[in-house]
XYZ file of C-alpha atoms in Angstrom:
644
model
C -65.251 10.630 14.379
C -62.702 13.421 14.344
C -60.021 10.892 13.408
C -61.880 10.005 10.228
C -61.911 13.587 9.032
C -58.150 13.972 9.066
C -57.387 12.058 5.888
C -59.600 14.042 3.502
C -58.277 17.302 4.949
C -54.707 16.216 4.217
C -55.698 15.142 0.721
C -57.269 18.487 -0.081
C -54.132 20.333 1.075
C -52.004 18.028 -1.065
C -54.261 18.473 -4.095
C -54.075 22.253 -3.777
C -50.294 22.120 -3.600
C -49.895 19.777 -6.533
C -52.713 20.863 -8.855
C -50.626 23.667 -10.328
C -47.817 21.188 -11.040
C -49.929 18.374 -12.493
C -50.146 19.854 -15.994
C -46.315 19.698 -16.284
C -46.413 15.934 -15.673
C -49.496 15.383 -17.895
C -47.678 16.936 -20.874
C -44.920 14.287 -20.602
C -47.518 11.709 -21.763
C -48.657 13.670 -24.873
C -48.596 11.545 -28.079
C -46.943 14.438 -29.981
C -43.119 14.237 -29.420
C -42.760 17.971 -30.094
C -45.246 18.791 -27.303
C -43.418 16.397 -24.937
C -40.141 18.200 -25.679
C -41.742 21.613 -25.034
C -43.283 20.213 -21.823
C -39.869 19.083 -20.558
C -38.341 22.495 -21.415
C -41.160 24.306 -19.549
C -40.679 21.946 -16.594
C -36.957 22.786 -16.613
C -37.736 26.504 -16.374
C -40.333 25.929 -13.643
C -38.026 24.001 -11.285
C -34.895 26.160 -11.458
C -34.306 27.386 -7.890
C -37.777 26.273 -6.779
C -37.508 23.445 -4.213
C -41.261 23.347 -3.617
C -41.956 22.781 -7.298
C -39.256 20.071 -7.442
C -40.854 18.210 -4.516
C -44.322 18.467 -6.115
C -43.150 17.033 -9.427
C -41.433 14.122 -7.667
C -44.630 13.365 -5.681
C -46.627 13.420 -8.925
C -44.378 10.773 -10.521
C -42.405 12.921 -12.967
C -39.154 10.976 -12.342
C -40.096 7.517 -13.756
C -41.568 9.199 -16.870
C -38.445 11.375 -17.425
C -36.224 8.289 -17.022
C -38.428 6.372 -19.482
C -38.098 9.153 -22.071
C -34.350 9.383 -21.424
C -33.899 5.681 -22.211
C -36.383 5.376 -25.130
C -34.620 4.710 -28.419
C -37.360 6.637 -30.246
C -36.710 9.820 -28.164
C -34.748 12.493 -29.983
C -31.275 13.361 -28.630
C -32.572 16.827 -27.761
C -35.417 15.350 -25.673
C -33.059 12.948 -23.898
C -30.665 15.816 -23.111
C -33.464 18.028 -21.731
C -34.699 15.108 -19.553
C -31.181 14.708 -18.120
C -31.056 18.460 -17.392
C -34.404 18.397 -15.513
C -33.347 15.317 -13.520
C -30.103 17.131 -12.621
C -32.119 20.115 -11.456
C -34.387 17.904 -9.296
C -31.236 16.343 -7.771
C -30.045 19.797 -6.747
C -32.961 20.153 -4.336
C -33.091 18.405 -0.973
C -31.525 15.113 0.128
C -35.012 13.590 -0.016
C -35.150 14.473 -3.708
C -31.912 12.577 -4.285
C -33.270 9.572 -2.346
C -36.381 9.574 -4.582
C -34.193 9.648 -7.701
C -32.045 6.789 -6.382
C -35.182 4.752 -5.622
C -36.136 5.086 -9.295
C -32.709 3.637 -10.315
C -31.517 6.841 -11.925
C -27.812 5.919 -11.808
C -27.915 2.880 -14.171
C -30.090 4.925 -16.583
C -27.604 7.833 -16.645
C -24.586 5.523 -16.945
C -26.288 3.890 -19.931
C -26.707 7.372 -21.406
C -22.909 7.821 -21.386
C -22.683 5.264 -24.213
C -24.421 7.720 -26.578
C -22.283 9.282 -29.343
C -23.794 12.747 -28.643
C -21.480 14.941 -26.532
C -24.158 17.359 -25.276
C -26.249 14.421 -23.982
C -23.155 12.832 -22.361
C -22.337 16.134 -20.618
C -25.930 16.456 -19.313
C -25.823 12.878 -17.953
C -22.438 13.511 -16.317
C -23.629 16.796 -14.771
C -26.600 14.981 -13.247
C -24.406 12.075 -12.067
C -22.015 14.609 -10.499
C -24.876 16.193 -8.542
C -26.155 12.811 -7.342
C -22.761 11.368 -6.398
C -21.761 14.485 -4.448
C -24.873 14.122 -2.258
C -24.174 12.564 1.159
C -27.111 10.139 0.734
C -25.650 8.409 -2.348
C -23.599 5.232 -1.686
C -20.212 5.547 -3.451
C -20.310 1.823 -4.241
C -22.893 2.522 -6.974
C -20.060 3.836 -9.149
C -18.141 0.563 -8.890
C -20.986 -1.981 -9.277
C -20.495 -2.378 -13.029
C -16.813 -3.016 -13.879
C -17.134 -1.337 -17.308
C -18.050 2.092 -15.888
C -14.629 3.316 -14.650
C -12.727 2.518 -17.891
C -15.515 4.195 -19.899
C -15.316 7.332 -17.721
C -11.519 7.386 -18.222
C -12.094 7.280 -21.981
C -14.612 10.171 -21.775
C -12.060 12.412 -20.007
C -10.664 13.523 -23.351
C -14.038 14.614 -24.812
C -14.445 18.143 -23.394
C -13.579 20.367 -20.469
C -17.023 19.637 -19.003
C -16.506 15.871 -19.100
C -13.129 16.477 -17.428
C -14.590 18.655 -14.667
C -17.577 16.393 -13.885
C -15.703 13.069 -14.061
C -12.875 14.312 -11.805
C -15.484 15.589 -9.355
C -17.262 12.205 -9.380
C -13.949 10.385 -8.800
C -12.866 12.635 -5.924
C -16.233 12.184 -4.166
C -16.475 8.438 -4.725
C -12.903 7.489 -3.846
C -13.266 6.367 -0.245
C -10.519 4.062 0.988
C -7.844 1.788 -0.481
C -10.160 -0.435 -2.566
C -11.513 2.512 -4.551
C -8.006 4.013 -4.891
C -6.753 0.715 -6.331
C -9.578 0.473 -8.887
C -8.982 4.044 -10.106
C -5.190 3.632 -10.080
C -5.335 0.351 -12.029
C -7.523 1.996 -14.682
C -4.907 4.687 -15.304
C -6.306 7.560 -13.187
C -2.839 9.074 -12.618
C -1.883 9.168 -16.319
C -5.348 10.289 -17.466
C -5.743 13.084 -14.913
C -2.164 14.443 -14.588
C -2.249 16.565 -17.786
C -5.521 18.196 -16.601
C -3.477 20.114 -13.988
C -2.345 22.407 -16.815
C -5.843 22.847 -18.312
C -6.936 26.378 -19.288
C -10.072 25.852 -17.152
C -9.639 26.643 -13.441
C -12.499 24.284 -12.555
C -10.813 21.378 -14.354
C -7.445 22.104 -12.690
C -9.133 22.273 -9.298
C -11.099 19.022 -9.674
C -7.987 17.207 -10.959
C -6.068 18.435 -7.923
C -8.823 17.165 -5.590
C -8.628 13.783 -7.344
C -4.920 13.515 -6.580
C -5.441 14.422 -2.930
C -7.948 11.574 -2.395
C -5.874 9.116 -4.464
C -2.664 9.804 -2.512
C -4.181 9.753 1.012
C -2.489 6.980 3.031
C -1.555 5.248 -0.229
C 2.195 4.603 -0.750
C 1.656 2.992 -4.186
C -0.126 6.047 -5.635
C 2.178 8.516 -3.841
C 5.386 6.841 -5.084
C 3.969 6.959 -8.623
C 2.965 10.640 -8.393
C 6.481 11.729 -7.395
C 7.850 10.644 -10.768
C 5.027 11.810 -13.073
C 6.015 14.470 -15.613
C 3.548 17.010 -17.003
C 4.929 19.253 -19.765
C 8.464 18.440 -18.598
C 7.759 19.272 -14.943
C 7.472 16.819 -12.043
C 4.107 16.718 -10.268
C 5.458 17.829 -6.848
C 6.851 20.969 -8.548
C 3.443 21.655 -10.098
C 1.801 21.232 -6.674
C 4.326 23.668 -5.156
C 3.453 26.284 -7.820
C -0.228 25.787 -7.000
C 0.245 26.574 -3.295
C 1.846 29.967 -3.872
C 0.186 32.955 -2.224
C -1.184 34.408 -5.482
C -3.297 31.293 -6.145
C -6.903 30.927 -4.911
C -7.086 29.646 -1.300
C -8.920 26.465 -2.317
C -6.076 25.627 -4.714
C -3.363 26.402 -2.130
C -5.052 24.173 0.465
C -5.655 21.233 -1.868
C -2.072 21.343 -3.222
C -0.783 21.400 0.361
C -2.945 18.348 1.067
C -1.484 16.482 -1.939
C 2.090 17.173 -0.779
C 1.174 16.328 2.843
C -0.345 12.976 1.871
C 2.618 12.111 -0.361
C 4.969 12.953 2.497
C 3.024 10.879 5.043
C 2.940 7.956 2.582
C 6.753 8.049 2.433
C 7.101 9.410 -1.109
C 8.593 12.787 -0.072
C 11.092 13.188 2.776
C 10.015 15.269 5.783
C 13.133 17.443 5.402
C 12.488 18.125 1.695
C 12.289 21.852 0.903
C 8.861 21.439 -0.684
C 7.574 20.337 2.754
C 9.635 22.532 5.112
C 9.680 25.756 3.079
C 6.427 25.483 1.099
C 3.772 23.077 2.427
C 4.171 23.700 6.166
C 4.195 27.553 5.923
C 1.180 27.428 3.565
C -0.815 25.359 6.083
C 0.175 27.681 8.943
C -1.091 30.626 6.839
C -4.461 28.858 6.578
C -4.768 28.971 10.380
C -4.786 32.785 10.565
C -7.946 34.620 11.628
C -8.153 36.299 8.191
C -9.200 32.975 6.672
C -12.757 31.586 6.535
C -13.816 29.087 9.196
C -13.671 26.035 6.914
C -10.226 27.053 5.606
C -8.915 27.379 9.167
C -10.355 23.970 10.081
C -8.895 22.235 7.035
C -5.550 24.017 7.407
C -5.158 23.014 11.072
C -6.279 19.410 10.551
C -3.966 18.918 7.539
C -1.045 20.477 9.414
C -1.733 18.213 12.422
C -1.567 15.213 10.099
C 1.636 16.410 8.382
C 3.684 16.990 11.553
C 2.220 14.160 13.683
C 5.133 11.671 13.329
C 8.048 14.111 12.935
C 9.578 16.047 15.844
C 11.572 18.370 13.565
C 8.419 19.503 11.698
C 6.691 19.941 15.078
C 9.508 22.271 16.185
C 9.442 24.260 12.921
C 5.632 24.620 13.013
C 5.655 25.701 16.673
C 7.840 28.738 15.864
C 6.181 29.653 12.534
C 3.952 32.777 12.625
C 3.204 32.393 16.384
C 1.106 29.313 15.582
C 0.536 28.265 19.221
C -0.935 31.679 20.095
C -2.822 31.781 16.776
C -4.628 28.547 17.670
C -5.894 30.099 20.909
C -8.123 32.279 18.676
C -9.896 29.120 17.494
C -11.628 29.015 20.893
C -12.797 32.641 20.768
C -14.619 32.510 17.451
C -17.036 33.845 16.504
C -17.134 36.350 19.343
C -20.023 38.673 20.125
C -18.028 41.561 18.665
C -17.294 39.607 15.502
C -16.355 41.625 12.454
C -18.650 39.461 10.302
C -21.305 41.672 8.781
C -22.775 38.962 6.562
C -25.603 37.484 8.679
C -25.711 34.240 6.696
C -21.976 33.716 7.220
C -22.285 34.481 10.953
C -25.140 31.999 11.300
C -23.091 29.332 9.464
C -19.999 29.952 11.604
C -21.914 29.798 14.881
C -23.218 26.369 13.860
C -19.736 25.147 12.897
C -17.559 26.813 15.578
C -17.100 23.429 17.302
C -15.145 22.258 14.242
C -12.565 24.962 14.955
C -12.143 23.745 18.534
C -11.776 20.162 17.358
C -9.116 21.172 14.811
C -7.194 23.218 17.401
C -7.116 20.307 19.873
C -5.868 17.987 17.114
C -3.095 20.380 16.110
C -2.059 21.016 19.731
C -1.892 17.206 20.178
C 0.429 16.858 17.170
C 2.580 19.849 18.140
C 3.110 18.531 21.665
C 3.599 14.882 20.763
C 7.371 14.740 21.363
C 9.000 17.950 22.521
C 9.004 19.018 26.179
C 9.487 22.745 25.410
C 6.570 22.817 22.975
C 4.308 21.086 25.533
C 5.290 23.691 28.101
C 4.384 26.494 25.651
C 1.004 24.896 24.902
C 0.183 24.317 28.577
C 1.080 27.940 29.353
C -1.218 29.264 26.580
C -4.031 31.319 28.142
C -6.797 29.203 29.708
C -5.471 26.060 28.019
C -6.372 23.674 30.822
C -9.851 25.185 31.221
C -10.365 24.763 27.488
C -9.428 21.087 27.640
C -11.777 20.480 30.572
C -14.579 22.339 28.749
C -13.777 20.400 25.572
C -14.137 17.118 27.438
C -17.734 17.892 28.310
C -18.862 19.385 24.966
C -21.899 17.929 23.242
C -19.889 17.121 20.092
C -18.262 13.680 20.367
C -15.565 14.746 17.895
C -14.557 17.683 20.094
C -14.483 15.433 23.178
C -12.249 12.893 21.440
C -9.937 15.632 20.115
C -9.683 17.082 23.649
C -8.788 13.622 25.009
C -6.138 13.285 22.289
C -4.730 16.673 23.211
C -4.633 15.798 26.906
C -3.101 12.406 26.081
C -0.335 14.174 24.147
C 0.376 16.777 26.831
C 0.261 14.232 29.651
C 3.131 12.241 28.175
C 5.304 14.716 30.013
C 5.575 13.508 33.607
C 7.061 16.804 34.705
C 4.099 18.785 33.324
C 1.694 16.246 34.739
C 2.924 16.862 38.277
C 2.515 20.630 38.066
C -0.175 22.076 35.779
C -2.503 19.091 35.635
C -2.634 18.520 39.371
C -3.252 22.205 39.999
C -6.140 21.955 37.604
C -7.508 18.720 39.019
C -7.915 17.867 35.375
C -8.078 14.109 35.925
C -11.421 14.048 37.713
C -13.291 16.016 35.056
C -11.451 13.951 32.447
C -12.584 10.646 33.938
C -16.139 11.896 34.393
C -16.798 12.703 30.695
C -14.903 9.605 29.615
C -17.086 7.382 31.771
C -20.307 9.252 31.022
C -19.751 9.401 27.280
C -19.502 5.629 27.134
C -15.862 5.921 26.104
C -14.881 2.800 28.071
C -17.166 0.659 25.897
C -15.969 2.560 22.820
C -12.303 1.948 23.678
C -12.958 -1.710 24.510
C -14.679 -2.008 21.127
C -11.584 -0.547 19.424
C -9.427 -3.310 20.909
C -11.365 -5.781 18.718
C -10.644 -3.859 15.514
C -8.777 -5.579 12.680
C -6.666 -2.449 12.347
C -3.608 -2.789 14.676
C -3.311 1.010 15.112
C -6.884 1.158 16.432
C -6.245 -1.794 18.741
C -3.118 -0.093 20.099
C -4.903 3.234 20.661
C -7.863 1.589 22.347
C -5.749 -0.420 24.765
C -3.356 2.499 25.328
C -6.183 4.795 26.368
C -7.544 2.097 28.714
C -4.048 1.693 30.180
C -3.899 5.437 30.893
C -7.380 5.392 32.419
C -6.448 2.530 34.763
C -3.371 4.405 36.027
C -3.889 5.182 39.751
C -7.642 4.874 39.152
C -10.233 4.056 41.768
C -11.531 0.490 42.047
C -14.851 1.302 40.307
C -13.111 2.484 37.126
C -10.879 -0.588 37.075
C -13.930 -2.815 37.524
C -15.720 -0.983 34.676
C -12.728 -1.551 32.387
C -12.470 -5.248 33.250
C -16.191 -5.770 32.842
C -16.409 -3.952 29.501
C -13.260 -5.513 28.105
C -14.004 -9.067 29.387
C -11.238 -11.396 30.517
C -11.567 -13.347 27.236
C -10.674 -10.242 25.224
C -7.880 -9.323 27.657
C -6.244 -12.713 27.118
C -6.797 -12.506 23.368
C -4.858 -9.234 23.414
C -2.085 -10.888 25.439
C -1.549 -13.248 22.495
C -1.849 -10.477 19.852
C 0.674 -10.722 17.014
C 1.305 -6.954 17.194
C 4.054 -6.196 19.723
C 2.665 -2.737 20.557
C -0.719 -4.233 21.409
C 0.908 -6.834 23.664
C 3.035 -4.211 25.480
C 0.103 -1.860 26.067
C -2.065 -4.781 27.284
C 0.636 -5.734 29.783
C 0.748 -2.067 30.814
C -3.023 -2.118 31.351
C -2.779 -5.287 33.454
C 0.021 -3.753 35.509
C -2.059 -0.607 36.134
C -5.120 -2.679 37.083
C -2.996 -4.674 39.552
C -1.797 -1.766 41.663
C -2.646 -0.914 45.296
C -3.211 -3.897 47.569
C -6.994 -3.998 47.940
C -7.321 -3.759 44.125
C -4.714 -6.485 43.564
C -6.451 -8.846 45.994
C -9.915 -8.076 44.599
C -8.945 -8.650 40.945
C -6.850 -11.746 41.695
C -9.676 -13.256 43.752
C -11.942 -13.189 40.679
C -9.493 -13.487 37.753
C -6.384 -14.951 39.414
C -6.370 -18.298 37.643
C -6.550 -16.831 34.141
C -3.989 -14.099 34.916
C -1.483 -16.632 36.259
C -2.018 -18.753 33.120
C -1.401 -15.743 30.856
C 1.752 -14.785 32.794
C 3.076 -18.367 32.509
C 2.455 -18.463 28.753
C 4.294 -15.180 28.154
C 7.299 -16.133 30.305
C 7.547 -19.419 28.388
C 7.042 -17.846 24.941
C 9.472 -16.407 22.403
C 9.211 -12.785 23.536
C 11.684 -9.935 23.738
C 13.285 -8.582 26.937
C 10.768 -5.696 27.301
C 7.762 -8.034 27.179
C 9.256 -10.400 29.754
C 10.280 -7.496 32.002
C 6.718 -6.111 31.993
C 5.363 -9.577 32.773
C 7.732 -10.010 35.734
C 6.679 -6.542 36.973
C 3.049 -7.759 36.905
C 4.133 -10.747 39.040
C 5.891 -8.343 41.419
C 2.598 -6.410 41.757
C 0.702 -9.648 42.467
C 3.376 -10.527 45.045
C 2.591 -7.215 46.757
C -1.023 -8.262 47.412
C -2.028 -9.584 50.830
C -3.923 -12.677 49.721
C -2.849 -12.549 46.064
C 0.764 -13.497 46.832
C -0.441 -17.011 47.768
C -1.248 -17.585 44.070
C 2.505 -17.322 43.430
C 3.626 -19.258 46.499
C 1.402 -22.231 45.648
C 2.527 -22.283 42.009
C 5.916 -24.066 41.842
C 6.132 -23.554 38.088
C 5.997 -19.760 38.506
C 8.489 -19.852 41.417
C 10.953 -21.781 39.250
C 10.547 -19.191 36.495
C 11.271 -16.336 38.939
C 14.367 -18.225 40.096
C 15.467 -18.721 36.466
C 15.154 -15.000 35.684
C 17.144 -14.043 38.811
C 20.082 -15.781 37.141
C 19.375 -14.405 33.638
C 22.099 -12.659 31.629
C 20.003 -9.502 31.271
C 20.049 -7.145 34.272
C 16.544 -5.749 33.572
C 15.048 -9.223 33.981
C 17.141 -9.979 37.074
C 15.900 -6.754 38.698
C 12.265 -7.473 37.860
C 12.556 -11.018 39.283
C 14.221 -9.547 42.371
C 11.170 -7.286 42.964
C 8.989 -10.415 43.039
C 11.215 -12.053 45.664
C 11.449 -8.889 47.815
C 7.643 -8.587 47.919
C 7.265 -12.275 48.844
C 9.767 -12.284 51.750
C 9.002 -8.886 53.302
C 9.220 -9.375 57.062
C 6.368 -7.299 58.441
C 3.737 -9.355 56.678
C 1.749 -12.346 57.832
C 3.179 -15.682 56.712
C 6.548 -14.165 55.750
C 8.481 -16.804 57.745
C 6.904 -19.715 55.835
C 7.502 -17.973 52.512
C 11.145 -17.259 53.388
C 11.698 -20.903 54.366
C 10.157 -22.239 51.161
C 12.256 -19.904 49.012
C 15.421 -20.770 50.967
C 14.762 -24.456 50.266
C 14.550 -23.606 46.563
C 18.050 -22.070 46.651
C 16.929 -18.418 46.410
C 19.214 -17.307 49.294
C 22.263 -18.700 47.478
C 21.335 -16.692 44.394
C 20.870 -13.552 46.534
C 24.405 -13.979 47.938
C 25.747 -14.229 44.378
C 23.813 -11.148 43.250
C 25.047 -9.136 46.239
C 28.474 -9.313 44.512
C 27.045 -8.088 41.165
C 28.960 -5.320 39.325
C 25.556 -3.660 38.711
C 25.094 -1.400 41.754
C 21.282 -1.415 41.524
C 21.097 -5.209 41.478
C 23.706 -5.488 44.220
C 21.729 -3.114 46.518
C 18.431 -4.924 45.930
C 20.053 -8.329 46.728
C 21.570 -6.998 49.962
C 18.212 -5.498 50.970
C 16.505 -8.851 50.384
C 19.137 -10.706 52.424
C 18.479 -8.321 55.327
C 14.900 -9.641 55.464
C 16.315 -13.073 56.227
C 18.540 -11.647 58.996
C 15.902 -9.474 60.658
């Protein structure tokens, strides 16, 4: 019985909550247009800053009625405008409010409103659209569904400073990826927005600047165009440089630095250009100082990481600018218990977002240490650096974990550092543990199937590193998650980097005898097929060398070597490469032979005899006279096996 009582109780609570709001909705249905208008104005005043009231009015069905009035031809322009204002106010509440508005198809209604001749009504519709499109629950695609919308918005840019501010804000929020960039670019976004950078309104200048940053990101076409655009006789890059000077608001400095960074990364500005070296880079380093707000420090560090990532000279300059490496160490200590923040709201916000600082620091350390040995050494010697990486690898935030892996990946490129600091820290075990526990193996294997070659390369590269000197269980996990089908697909990938990293992975999987024998006993046939295909294909020296090194590893197995000895086709290929014109390939083929004829191993006599019959000993005698000392020594060593 108790269950039956619950519904009426809920209803009575709901009716109490909504009774006070019902009269606002009832007035929207009054036959007198003047009373409807007054009702909408009163509703507007009632909902300002009152989320509870907004939710009540939505529950009571105010939205469909407001949208009806907004679209009615008989409604006065004043009524339509007030309806748009109330809808905009409702959209400023919670994400659920925005979802309710979207469910009522508010966007097509507001876009229709933009066709009105009345500027005040247009501005109210745009303000509401701005609020809806900047909400994370609104799909950006809704802006692009109707092909007439973007050109109409471009035309409205000239109407007023409000249309300029709202439309630029809508564009910068809804431009996600190359397809959107192309649509906006083809409809004249660059020409229509460029002159707004000199507007008297700060808000318009700022929104125009944000538009350019999202248009230029990873887009060579837009970036190459921007470099040559003139505004009042000045080139755009010069305007951006003026906007990142110290006397400008921080938001403007950061966004201008982003524009120049993206244009540089897209190849439109050289990395040694003064506007990058003397202006953009120092500005971004300034953003990393502890005087800046948390979000400014995060954005500054992440943008700087992106700017310097491919360029060793910028990495060197950044590493000695304003003690950046030491400055980043503060990212891990914030906010501390003795924080100077007196604003409780700000402290609460920063505690919730402190992980973003750690993520940004790891990313920037990864970029700084990508190429230069001395910089890596400085980073590794930064206080508690290794402990921070290990802690980062087990954080609850996936983004922090991935940034910590990236940082470790970057620092571990240095073999010399790897042998000292990392082994002291036993960093590999904790690294493998979070990687395996966080499901990263599956994640990385998934990346290898991406259509984006860079993602495929990074996925396979990380797997290659994980398989290096790994225990059998990890290798088995990788093989199982990747699947042999996918492994062989990657071995025929059209991207050379993917192929090289896949060969590297296979080489790392086939190391240490028990592992070689185990893997070859289950996957031997397919691996030998893949090796044959690559050695027969049109591949460069490096690819063939790696493939021969894989064969040399197989030849080092106890039972695995029989897969080579019983495959005459492969033996003939090894023989062919021993006589190749390229020393690297001769050496790699020689490793295969040495591993097959090694004396101390069972069956070595039979293998030696078979290879002698093939003419291998004659080739060894020839190679023992080689002008290349390395090749000559290896041939003599192999001949000794026959004499022993």
